[in-house]
CSV table of C-alpha atoms in Angstrom, one decimal:
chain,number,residue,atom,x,y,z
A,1,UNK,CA,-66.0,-259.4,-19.2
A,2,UNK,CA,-68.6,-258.6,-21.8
A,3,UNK,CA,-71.7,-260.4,-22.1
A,4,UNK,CA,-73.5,-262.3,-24.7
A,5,UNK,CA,-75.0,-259.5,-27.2
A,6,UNK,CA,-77.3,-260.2,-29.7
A,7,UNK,CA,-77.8,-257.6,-32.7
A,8,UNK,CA,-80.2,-256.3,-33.7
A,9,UNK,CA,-82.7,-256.1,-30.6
A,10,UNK,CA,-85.8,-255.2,-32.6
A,11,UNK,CA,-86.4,-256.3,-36.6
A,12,UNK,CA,-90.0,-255.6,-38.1
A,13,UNK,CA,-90.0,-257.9,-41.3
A,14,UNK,CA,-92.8,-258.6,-43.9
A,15,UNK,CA,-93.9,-262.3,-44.6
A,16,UNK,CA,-92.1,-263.3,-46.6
A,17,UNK,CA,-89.0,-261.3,-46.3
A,18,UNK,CA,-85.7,-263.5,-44.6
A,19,UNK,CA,-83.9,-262.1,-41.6
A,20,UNK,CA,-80.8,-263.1,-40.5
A,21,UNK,CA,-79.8,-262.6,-36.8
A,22,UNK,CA,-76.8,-262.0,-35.0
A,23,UNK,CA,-74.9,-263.5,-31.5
A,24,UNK,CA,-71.4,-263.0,-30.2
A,25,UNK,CA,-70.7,-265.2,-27.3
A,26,UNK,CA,-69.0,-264.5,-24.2
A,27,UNK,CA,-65.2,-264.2,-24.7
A,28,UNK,CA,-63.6,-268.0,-24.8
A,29,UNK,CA,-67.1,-269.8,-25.2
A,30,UNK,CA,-67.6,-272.0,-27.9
A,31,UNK,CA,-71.1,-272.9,-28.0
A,32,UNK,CA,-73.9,-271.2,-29.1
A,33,UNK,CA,-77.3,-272.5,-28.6
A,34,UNK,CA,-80.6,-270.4,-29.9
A,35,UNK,CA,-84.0,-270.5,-28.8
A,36,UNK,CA,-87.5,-269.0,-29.8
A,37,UNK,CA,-89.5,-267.5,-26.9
A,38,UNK,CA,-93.2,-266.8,-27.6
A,39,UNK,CA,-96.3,-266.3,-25.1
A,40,UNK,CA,-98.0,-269.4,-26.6
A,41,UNK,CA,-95.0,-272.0,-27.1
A,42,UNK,CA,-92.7,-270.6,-24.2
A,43,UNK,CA,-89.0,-270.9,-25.0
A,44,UNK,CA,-88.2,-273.9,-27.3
A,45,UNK,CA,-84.5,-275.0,-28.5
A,46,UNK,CA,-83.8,-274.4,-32.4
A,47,UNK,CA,-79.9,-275.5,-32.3
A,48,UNK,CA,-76.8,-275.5,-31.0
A,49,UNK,CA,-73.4,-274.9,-32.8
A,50,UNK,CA,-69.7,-275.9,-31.2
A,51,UNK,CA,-66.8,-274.9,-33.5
A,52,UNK,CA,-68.2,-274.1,-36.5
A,53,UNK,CA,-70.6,-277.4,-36.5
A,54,UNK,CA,-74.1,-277.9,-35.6
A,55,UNK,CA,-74.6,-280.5,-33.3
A,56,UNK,CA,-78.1,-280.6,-31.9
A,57,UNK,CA,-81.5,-279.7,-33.6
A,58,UNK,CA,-84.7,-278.6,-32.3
A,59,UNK,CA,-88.0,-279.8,-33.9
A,60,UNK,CA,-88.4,-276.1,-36.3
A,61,UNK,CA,-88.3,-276.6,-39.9
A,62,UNK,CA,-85.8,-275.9,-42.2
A,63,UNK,CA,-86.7,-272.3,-43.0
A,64,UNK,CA,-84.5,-272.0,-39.5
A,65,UNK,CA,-80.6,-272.4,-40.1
A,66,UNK,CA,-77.8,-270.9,-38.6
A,67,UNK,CA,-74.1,-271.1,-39.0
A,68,UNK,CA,-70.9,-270.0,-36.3
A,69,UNK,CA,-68.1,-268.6,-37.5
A,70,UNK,CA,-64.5,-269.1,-36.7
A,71,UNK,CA,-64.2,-266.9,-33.9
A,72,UNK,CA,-67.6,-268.5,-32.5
A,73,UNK,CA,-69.6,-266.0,-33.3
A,74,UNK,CA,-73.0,-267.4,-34.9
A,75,UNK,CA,-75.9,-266.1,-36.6
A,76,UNK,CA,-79.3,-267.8,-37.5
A,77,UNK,CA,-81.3,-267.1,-40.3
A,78,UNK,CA,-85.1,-267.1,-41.2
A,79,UNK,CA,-86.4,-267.4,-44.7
A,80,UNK,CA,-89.8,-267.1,-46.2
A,81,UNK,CA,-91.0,-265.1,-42.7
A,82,UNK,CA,-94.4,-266.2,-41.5
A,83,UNK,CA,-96.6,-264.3,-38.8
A,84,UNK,CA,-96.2,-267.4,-36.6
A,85,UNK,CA,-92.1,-266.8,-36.3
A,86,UNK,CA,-93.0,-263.0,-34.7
A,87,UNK,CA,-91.3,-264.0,-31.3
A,88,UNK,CA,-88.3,-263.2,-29.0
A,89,UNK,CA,-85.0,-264.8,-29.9
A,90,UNK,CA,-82.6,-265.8,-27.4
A,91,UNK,CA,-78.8,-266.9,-27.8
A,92,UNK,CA,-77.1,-268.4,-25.1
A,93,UNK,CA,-73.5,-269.0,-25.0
A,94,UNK,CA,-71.4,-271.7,-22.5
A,95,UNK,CA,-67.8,-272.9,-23.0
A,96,UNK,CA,-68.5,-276.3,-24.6
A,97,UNK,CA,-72.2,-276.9,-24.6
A,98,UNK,CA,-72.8,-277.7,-20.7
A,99,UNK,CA,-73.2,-276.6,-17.5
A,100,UNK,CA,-73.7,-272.6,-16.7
A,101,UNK,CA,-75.4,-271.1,-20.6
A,102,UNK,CA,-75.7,-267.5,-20.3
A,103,UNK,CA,-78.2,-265.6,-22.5
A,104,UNK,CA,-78.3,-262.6,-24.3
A,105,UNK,CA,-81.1,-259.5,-24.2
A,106,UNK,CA,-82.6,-260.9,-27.0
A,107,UNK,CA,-83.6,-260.0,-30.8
A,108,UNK,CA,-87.6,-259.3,-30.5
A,109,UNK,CA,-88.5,-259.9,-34.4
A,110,UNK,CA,-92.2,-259.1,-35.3
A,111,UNK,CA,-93.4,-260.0,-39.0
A,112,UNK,CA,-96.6,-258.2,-40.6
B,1,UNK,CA,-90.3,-287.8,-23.0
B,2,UNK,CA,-89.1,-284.2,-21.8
B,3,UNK,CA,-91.2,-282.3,-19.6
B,4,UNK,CA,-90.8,-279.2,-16.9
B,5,UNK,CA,-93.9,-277.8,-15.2
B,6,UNK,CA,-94.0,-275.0,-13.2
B,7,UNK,CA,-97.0,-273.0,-11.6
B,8,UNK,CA,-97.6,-269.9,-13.6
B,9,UNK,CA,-98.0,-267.4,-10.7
B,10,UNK,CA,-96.7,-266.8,-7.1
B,11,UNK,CA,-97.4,-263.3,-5.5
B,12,UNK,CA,-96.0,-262.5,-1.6
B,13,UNK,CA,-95.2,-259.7,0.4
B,14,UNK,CA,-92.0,-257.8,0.8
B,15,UNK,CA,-89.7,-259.3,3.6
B,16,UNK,CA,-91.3,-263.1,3.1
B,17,UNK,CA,-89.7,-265.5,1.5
B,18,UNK,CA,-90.5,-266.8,-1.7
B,19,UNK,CA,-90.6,-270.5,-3.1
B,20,UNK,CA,-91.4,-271.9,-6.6
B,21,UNK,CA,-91.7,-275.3,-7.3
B,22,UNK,CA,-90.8,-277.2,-10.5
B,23,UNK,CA,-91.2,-280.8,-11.6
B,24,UNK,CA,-89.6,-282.2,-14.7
B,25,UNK,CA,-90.1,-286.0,-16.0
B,26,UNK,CA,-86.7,-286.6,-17.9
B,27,UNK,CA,-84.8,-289.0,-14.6
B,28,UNK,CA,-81.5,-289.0,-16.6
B,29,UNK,CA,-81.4,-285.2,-15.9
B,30,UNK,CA,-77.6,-284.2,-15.2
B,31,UNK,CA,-78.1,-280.4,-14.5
B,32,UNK,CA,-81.3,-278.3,-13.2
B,33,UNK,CA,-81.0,-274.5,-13.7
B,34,UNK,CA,-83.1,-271.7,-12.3
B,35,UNK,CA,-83.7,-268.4,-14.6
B,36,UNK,CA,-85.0,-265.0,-13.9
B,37,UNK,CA,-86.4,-263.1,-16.7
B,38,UNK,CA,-87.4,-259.0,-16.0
B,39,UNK,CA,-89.6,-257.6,-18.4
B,40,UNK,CA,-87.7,-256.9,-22.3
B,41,UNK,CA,-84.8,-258.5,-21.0
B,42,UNK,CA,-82.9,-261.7,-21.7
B,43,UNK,CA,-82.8,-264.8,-19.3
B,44,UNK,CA,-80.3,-264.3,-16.1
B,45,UNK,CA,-78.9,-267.9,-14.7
B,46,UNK,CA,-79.6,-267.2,-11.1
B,47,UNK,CA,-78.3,-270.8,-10.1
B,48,UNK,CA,-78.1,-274.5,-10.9
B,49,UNK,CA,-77.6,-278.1,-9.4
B,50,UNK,CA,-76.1,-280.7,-10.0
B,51,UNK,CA,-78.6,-283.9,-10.1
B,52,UNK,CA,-76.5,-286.0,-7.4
B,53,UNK,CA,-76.8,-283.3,-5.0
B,54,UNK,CA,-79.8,-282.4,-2.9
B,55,UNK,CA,-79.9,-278.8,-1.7
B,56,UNK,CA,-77.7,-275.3,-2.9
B,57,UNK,CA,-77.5,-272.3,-1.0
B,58,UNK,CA,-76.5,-268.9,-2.7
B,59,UNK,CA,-77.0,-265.9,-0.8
B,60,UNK,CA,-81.0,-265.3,-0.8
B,61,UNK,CA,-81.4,-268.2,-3.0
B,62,UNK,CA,-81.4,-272.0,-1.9
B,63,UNK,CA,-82.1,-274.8,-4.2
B,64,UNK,CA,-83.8,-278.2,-3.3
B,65,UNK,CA,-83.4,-281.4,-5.9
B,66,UNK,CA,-85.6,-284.0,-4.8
B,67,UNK,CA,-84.7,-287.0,-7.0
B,68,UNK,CA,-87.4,-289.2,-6.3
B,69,UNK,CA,-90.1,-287.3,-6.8
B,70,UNK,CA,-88.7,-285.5,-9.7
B,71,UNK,CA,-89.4,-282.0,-7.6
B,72,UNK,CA,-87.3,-278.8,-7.9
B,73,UNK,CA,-87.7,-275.8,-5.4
B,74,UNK,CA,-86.4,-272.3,-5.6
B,75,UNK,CA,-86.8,-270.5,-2.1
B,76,UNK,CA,-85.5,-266.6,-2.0
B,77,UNK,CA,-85.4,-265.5,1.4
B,78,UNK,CA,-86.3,-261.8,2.5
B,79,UNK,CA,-88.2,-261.2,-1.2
B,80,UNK,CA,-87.8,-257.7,-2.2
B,81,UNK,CA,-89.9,-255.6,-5.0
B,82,UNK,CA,-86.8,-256.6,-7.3
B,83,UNK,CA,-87.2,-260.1,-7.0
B,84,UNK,CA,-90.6,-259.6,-9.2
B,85,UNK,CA,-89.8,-261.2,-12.6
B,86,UNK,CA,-90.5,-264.3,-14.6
B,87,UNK,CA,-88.7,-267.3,-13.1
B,88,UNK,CA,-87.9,-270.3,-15.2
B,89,UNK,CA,-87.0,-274.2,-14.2
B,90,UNK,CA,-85.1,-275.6,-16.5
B,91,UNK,CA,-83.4,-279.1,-17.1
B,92,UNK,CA,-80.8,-280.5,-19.1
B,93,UNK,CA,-79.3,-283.8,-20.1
B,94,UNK,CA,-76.0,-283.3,-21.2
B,95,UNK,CA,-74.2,-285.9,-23.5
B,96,UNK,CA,-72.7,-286.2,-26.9
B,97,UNK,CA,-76.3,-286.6,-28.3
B,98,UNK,CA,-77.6,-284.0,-26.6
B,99,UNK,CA,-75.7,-280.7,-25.9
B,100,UNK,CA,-76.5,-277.0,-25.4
B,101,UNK,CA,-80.1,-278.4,-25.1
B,102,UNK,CA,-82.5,-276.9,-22.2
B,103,UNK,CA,-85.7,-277.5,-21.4
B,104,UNK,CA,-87.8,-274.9,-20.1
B,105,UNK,CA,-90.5,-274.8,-17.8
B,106,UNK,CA,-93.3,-272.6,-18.4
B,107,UNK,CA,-92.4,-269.9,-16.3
B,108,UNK,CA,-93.3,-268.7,-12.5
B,109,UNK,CA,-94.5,-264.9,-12.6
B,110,UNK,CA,-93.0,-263.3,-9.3
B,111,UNK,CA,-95.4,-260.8,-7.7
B,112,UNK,CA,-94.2,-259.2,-4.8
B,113,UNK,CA,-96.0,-256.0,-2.9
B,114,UNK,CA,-95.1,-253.9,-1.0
C-alpha cells in the first residue's frame, strides 16, 4: 500500500512569488491535515480538510489556504512568500481525521 | 491551553534501553502519539495510546500514560545505532471541533553510541 507522497520535495521561491504544494493521501483516507515544521516554531497545525471541506484551522494567516479535491487529494498554497515561511511542510493523511495520521517525506520550501 | 514538553536531548549506549519523557497540559486528551523523525525525512508514527489506558507494549517499544500527572513515557529496550532520530510526543483531542489537529512536543534528539 503506498504511502503518503508529497510533491515537490524541494521548492526555492523568491519573496514574493506563491507556491502551491502538493499531497496524495494514503489510498481510502479522507483527511488531510498540513503542518509547518521549522527549527524555531517546531511543527505547528495549518489545517485540515475531510471531503473536500476544511474543517479545522491553525493560527497562520490567510496567505496559507489549501483545498482537497474529489479523490482526496489536497494541495495548500502560499502567496506573497516571505523569508519567515522557508520551512518543512508536512501532510499527514488518516481515514476520517482521528486516531493513527501518517505523514509524508515532506516539501522542504526555502524562499530568498 | 495546549501544551507538550519534552526534553530536547537523550544520548545512551548501544544495548541500554532508552526512555523519553513527555508531559502535555490539555486533561481532555483522547489520544497520545509517539513520532520518530530521521534526518530529511517525514514523521514515522511509532505508536499511540489511548488516554483510558495506562501502559502499551510493541515490540522494543512500551508506552506509559500516567493520567494524573499528565506524564507520557516512551521506553525502547535494547537501543540500537538506528534508534538515533528526533522523537516527538504528541497529543490530540479529537471531536467535531477539533479534528486532524496534533500537538507536538518539541522533540527528543536520540543519541545513541556505540
Amino acid at each position: 500500500k503506498a504511502g503518503v507522497t508529497q510533491t515537490p520535495r524541494y521548492l526555492i521561491k523568491t519573496r514574493g512569488q506563491q507556491v502551491t504544494l502538493s499531497c496524495s493521501p494514503i489510498s481510502g483516507h479522507r483527511s488531510v491535515s498540513w503542518y509547518q515544521q521549522t527549527p524555531g516554531q517546531g511543527l505547528q497545525f495549518l489545517f485540515e480538510y475531510f471531503s473536500e471541506t476544511q474543517r479545522n484551522k491553525g493560527n497562520f494567516p490567510g496567505r496559507f489556504s489549501g483545498r482537497q479535491f474529489s479523490n482526496s487529494r489536497s494541495e495548500m498554497n502560499v502567496s506573497t512568500l516571505e523569508l519567515g515561511d522557508s520551512a518543512l511542510y508536512l501532510c499527514a493523511s488518516s481515514l476520517v481525521g482521528d486516531t493513527e495520521a501518517f505523514f509524508g517525506q515532506g516539501t522542504r520550501l526555502t524562499v530568498v | 491551553g495546549e501544551d507538550v514538553e519534552q526534553s530536547l536531548f537523550l544520548s545512551v549506549r548501544e544495548g541500554d534501553s532508552s526512555v523519553i519523557n513527555c508531559t502535555y497540559t490539555d486533561s481532555s486528551s483522547t489520544y497520545l502519539y509517539w513520532y520518530k523523525q530521521e534526518p530529511g525525512a517525514g514523521l514515522q508514527l511509532l505508536t499511540y495510546i489511548f488516554s483510558n489506558m495506562d501502559m502499551k507494549q510493541d515490540q522494543r517499544l512500551t508506552v506509559l500514560l500516567n493520567k494524573k500527572d499528565k506524564h507520557l513515557s516512551l521506553r525502547i529496550a535494547d537501543t540500537q545505532t538506528g534508534d538515533s532520530a528526533i522523537y516527538f510526543c504528541a497529543e490530540a483531542s479529537w471531536g467535531s471541533s477539533n479534528t486532524g489537529k496534533l500537538i507536538f512536543g518539541q522533540g527528543t534528539t536520540l543519541q545513541v553510541k556505540p
